[in-house]
Amino acid sequence: YEDARPNSLFVKQGERLNRAFSSRFAGGLNQIVDWLYKIAVMTNSPNMEARFGSRTIRHTGILVIGRDQHLLSGERQRLEWRRDHV
């Protein structure tokens, strides 16, 4: 969960016109990717079956951010694009 601060999702980075995704956002996304990787390498293993009762599971990764009051023009579209394509 992000903490709803003005720089939770996007931060000013140098002279760029558009703000960059924040390290907090990237960290949350990277944590999800790491868990999905772990699930992928454990699939069809006895360890997976011992932990989840099956050698394969259906799963979904989600990053909950919830607030949009600090988004600048165009940032919502960037966030939605990333949600739909990454």
XYZ file of N, CA and C in Angstrom:
258
model
N 0.842 -1.185 0.000
C 0.000 0.000 0.000
C 0.881 1.241 0.000
N 0.530 2.209 -0.810
C 1.293 3.458 -0.779
C 0.747 4.346 0.323
N 1.522 5.351 0.700
C 1.173 6.152 1.871
C 0.473 7.478 1.560
N 0.051 7.691 0.325
C -0.762 8.846 -0.087
C -0.057 10.188 0.097
N 1.249 10.192 0.042
C 1.989 11.452 0.081
C 2.081 12.019 -1.329
N 2.357 13.320 -1.462
C 2.440 13.921 -2.802
C 3.474 13.251 -3.710
N 4.493 12.617 -3.143
C 5.520 11.963 -3.965
C 5.487 10.438 -3.869
N 4.357 9.873 -3.473
C 4.250 8.410 -3.348
C 4.307 7.714 -4.706
N 3.720 8.320 -5.725
C 3.652 7.673 -7.039
C 4.613 8.276 -8.048
N 4.720 9.587 -8.057
C 5.576 10.285 -9.013
C 6.444 11.297 -8.285
N 7.670 11.480 -8.783
C 8.601 12.441 -8.198
C 9.262 13.259 -9.304
N 9.570 14.504 -8.982
C 10.313 15.357 -9.917
C 11.723 14.801 -10.021
N 12.203 14.682 -11.255
C 13.531 14.126 -11.472
C 14.284 15.009 -12.459
N 15.181 15.809 -11.942
C 15.968 16.694 -12.792
C 15.098 17.688 -13.536
N 15.426 17.900 -14.792
C 14.717 18.875 -15.630
C 13.622 18.238 -16.489
N 13.350 16.974 -16.282
C 12.308 16.294 -17.066
C 10.975 17.002 -16.911
N 10.249 17.110 -17.999
C 8.915 17.694 -17.968
C 7.956 16.821 -17.165
N 7.987 15.520 -17.430
C 7.123 14.580 -16.714
C 7.836 14.066 -15.470
N 7.077 13.936 -14.384
C 7.654 13.351 -13.183
C 7.865 11.854 -13.397
N 8.862 11.309 -12.734
C 9.193 9.884 -12.840
C 8.386 9.090 -11.814
N 8.176 7.803 -12.087
C 7.580 6.941 -11.079
C 8.520 6.922 -9.880
N 7.957 6.962 -8.693
C 8.750 7.055 -7.467
C 9.433 5.729 -7.136
N 10.455 5.805 -6.285
C 11.125 4.582 -5.828
C 10.170 3.746 -4.979
N 9.238 4.393 -4.293
C 8.244 3.661 -3.491
C 7.345 2.828 -4.408
N 6.892 3.427 -5.517
C 6.079 2.707 -6.495
C 6.895 1.566 -7.096
N 8.115 1.869 -7.547
C 8.967 0.857 -8.170
C 9.271 -0.273 -7.200
N 9.497 0.065 -5.933
C 9.762 -0.967 -4.939
C 8.592 -1.909 -4.751
N 7.380 -1.350 -4.713
C 6.184 -2.182 -4.592
C 5.994 -3.086 -5.798
N 6.199 -2.510 -6.981
C 6.067 -3.291 -8.213
C 7.131 -4.384 -8.267
N 8.354 -4.057 -7.879
C 9.432 -5.054 -7.886
C 9.167 -6.179 -6.897
N 8.554 -5.872 -5.774
C 8.225 -6.913 -4.802
C 7.214 -7.903 -5.397
N 6.250 -7.378 -6.130
C 5.273 -8.245 -6.794
C 5.957 -9.126 -7.827
N 6.833 -8.535 -8.635
C 7.566 -9.297 -9.653
C 8.392 -10.399 -8.994
N 9.039 -10.096 -7.869
C 9.829 -11.113 -7.168
C 8.959 -12.273 -6.689
N 7.771 -11.970 -6.167
C 6.867 -13.033 -5.717
C 6.372 -13.865 -6.900
N 6.048 -13.212 -8.015
C 5.597 -13.961 -9.193
C 6.718 -14.859 -9.722
N 7.945 -14.357 -9.680
C 9.098 -15.183 -10.067
C 9.205 -16.407 -9.154
N 9.112 -16.177 -7.853
C 9.235 -17.276 -6.886
C 8.165 -18.336 -7.130
N 6.946 -17.894 -7.378
C 5.862 -18.840 -7.673
C 6.173 -19.619 -8.947
N 6.694 -18.923 -9.965
C 7.008 -19.581 -11.238
C 8.065 -20.661 -11.068
N 9.116 -20.375 -10.309
C 10.179 -21.378 -10.162
C 9.775 -22.509 -9.219
N 8.791 -22.270 -8.366
C 8.322 -23.326 -7.464
C 7.239 -24.206 -8.092
N 6.652 -23.756 -9.200
C 5.566 -24.515 -9.835
C 6.033 -25.927 -10.163
N 5.164 -26.866 -9.913
C 5.403 -28.302 -10.141
C 6.444 -28.892 -9.204
N 6.728 -28.244 -8.097
C 7.700 -28.786 -7.144
C 6.985 -29.350 -5.914
N 7.631 -30.290 -5.240
C 7.055 -30.803 -3.991
C 6.890 -29.689 -2.943
N 7.800 -28.713 -2.955
C 7.716 -27.598 -2.011
C 6.439 -26.783 -2.246
N 6.090 -26.569 -3.504
C 4.859 -25.844 -3.832
C 3.654 -26.615 -3.316
N 3.658 -27.919 -3.527
C 2.542 -28.751 -3.069
C 2.449 -28.743 -1.539
N 3.584 -28.774 -0.870
C 3.592 -28.760 0.595
C 3.030 -27.440 1.134
N 3.335 -26.328 0.473
C 2.897 -25.010 0.957
C 1.460 -24.681 0.576
N 1.061 -25.076 -0.649
C -0.235 -24.648 -1.164
C -1.205 -25.785 -1.443
N -0.777 -27.019 -1.247
C -1.668 -28.150 -1.460
C -1.822 -28.535 -2.917
N -1.025 -27.938 -3.785
C -1.061 -28.225 -5.219
C 0.288 -27.842 -5.817
N 0.637 -28.496 -6.899
C 1.898 -28.145 -7.555
C 1.760 -26.925 -8.457
N 0.541 -26.534 -8.747
C 0.295 -25.299 -9.514
C -0.833 -24.528 -8.832
N -0.769 -23.219 -8.913
C -1.830 -22.377 -8.356
C -2.159 -21.273 -9.351
N -3.377 -20.782 -9.253
C -3.768 -19.584 -10.015
C -3.466 -18.389 -9.128
N -2.833 -17.379 -9.675
C -2.439 -16.237 -8.869
C -2.526 -14.939 -9.670
N -2.633 -13.861 -8.949
C -2.662 -12.523 -9.527
C -1.853 -11.609 -8.622
N -1.045 -10.741 -9.206
C -0.308 -9.745 -8.440
C -1.023 -8.407 -8.544
N -1.055 -7.659 -7.451
C -1.736 -6.369 -7.465
C -0.990 -5.395 -6.552
N -0.851 -4.181 -7.019
C -0.269 -3.100 -6.231
C -1.392 -2.113 -5.941
N -1.734 -1.958 -4.680
C -2.838 -1.080 -4.289
C -2.279 0.306 -4.003
N -2.784 1.317 -4.744
C -2.312 2.675 -4.515
C -3.426 3.599 -4.062
N -4.601 3.474 -4.595
C -5.794 4.073 -4.028
C -6.064 5.552 -4.131
N -5.079 6.408 -4.050
C -5.351 7.844 -4.064
C -4.834 8.468 -5.340
N -5.532 9.523 -5.782
C -5.081 10.197 -6.998
C -5.054 11.721 -6.859
N -5.207 12.240 -5.653
C -5.306 13.681 -5.482
C -4.030 14.418 -5.871
N -2.865 13.782 -5.852
C -1.609 14.458 -6.155
C -1.128 14.223 -7.587
N -1.930 13.544 -8.410
C -1.522 13.280 -9.784
C -1.616 14.546 -10.617
N -0.579 14.796 -11.409
C -0.576 15.928 -12.316
C -1.172 15.510 -13.655
N -1.394 16.482 -14.522
C -1.978 16.222 -15.834
C -1.203 15.123 -16.568
N -1.894 14.129 -17.060
C -1.294 13.045 -17.826
C -0.790 11.883 -16.990
N -0.607 12.072 -15.690
C -0.066 10.989 -14.875
C -1.057 9.852 -14.686
N -2.329 10.167 -14.628
C -3.341 9.107 -14.532
C -3.267 8.205 -15.768
N -3.120 8.802 -16.955
C -3.024 8.000 -18.185
C -1.768 7.130 -18.171
N -0.657 7.667 -17.682
C 0.572 6.874 -17.584
C 0.390 5.715 -16.621
N -0.245 5.975 -15.503
C -0.498 4.939 -14.507
C -1.423 3.860 -15.064
N -2.467 4.274 -15.763
C -3.397 3.313 -16.367
C -2.728 2.500 -17.460
N -1.879 3.136 -18.256
C -1.179 2.410 -19.315
C -0.290 1.341 -18.687
N 0.442 1.740 -17.641
C 1.312 0.774 -16.975
C 0.499 -0.365 -16.387
N -0.635 -0.057 -15.787
C -1.512 -1.098 -15.241
C -1.929 -2.092 -16.327
N -2.265 -1.581 -17.507
C -2.781 -2.434 -18.575
C -1.709 -3.188 -19.358
N -0.465 -2.710 -19.328
C 0.562 -3.287 -20.210
C 1.768 -3.897 -19.507
N 1.895 -3.701 -18.219
C 3.084 -4.237 -17.531
C 2.668 -5.371 -16.621
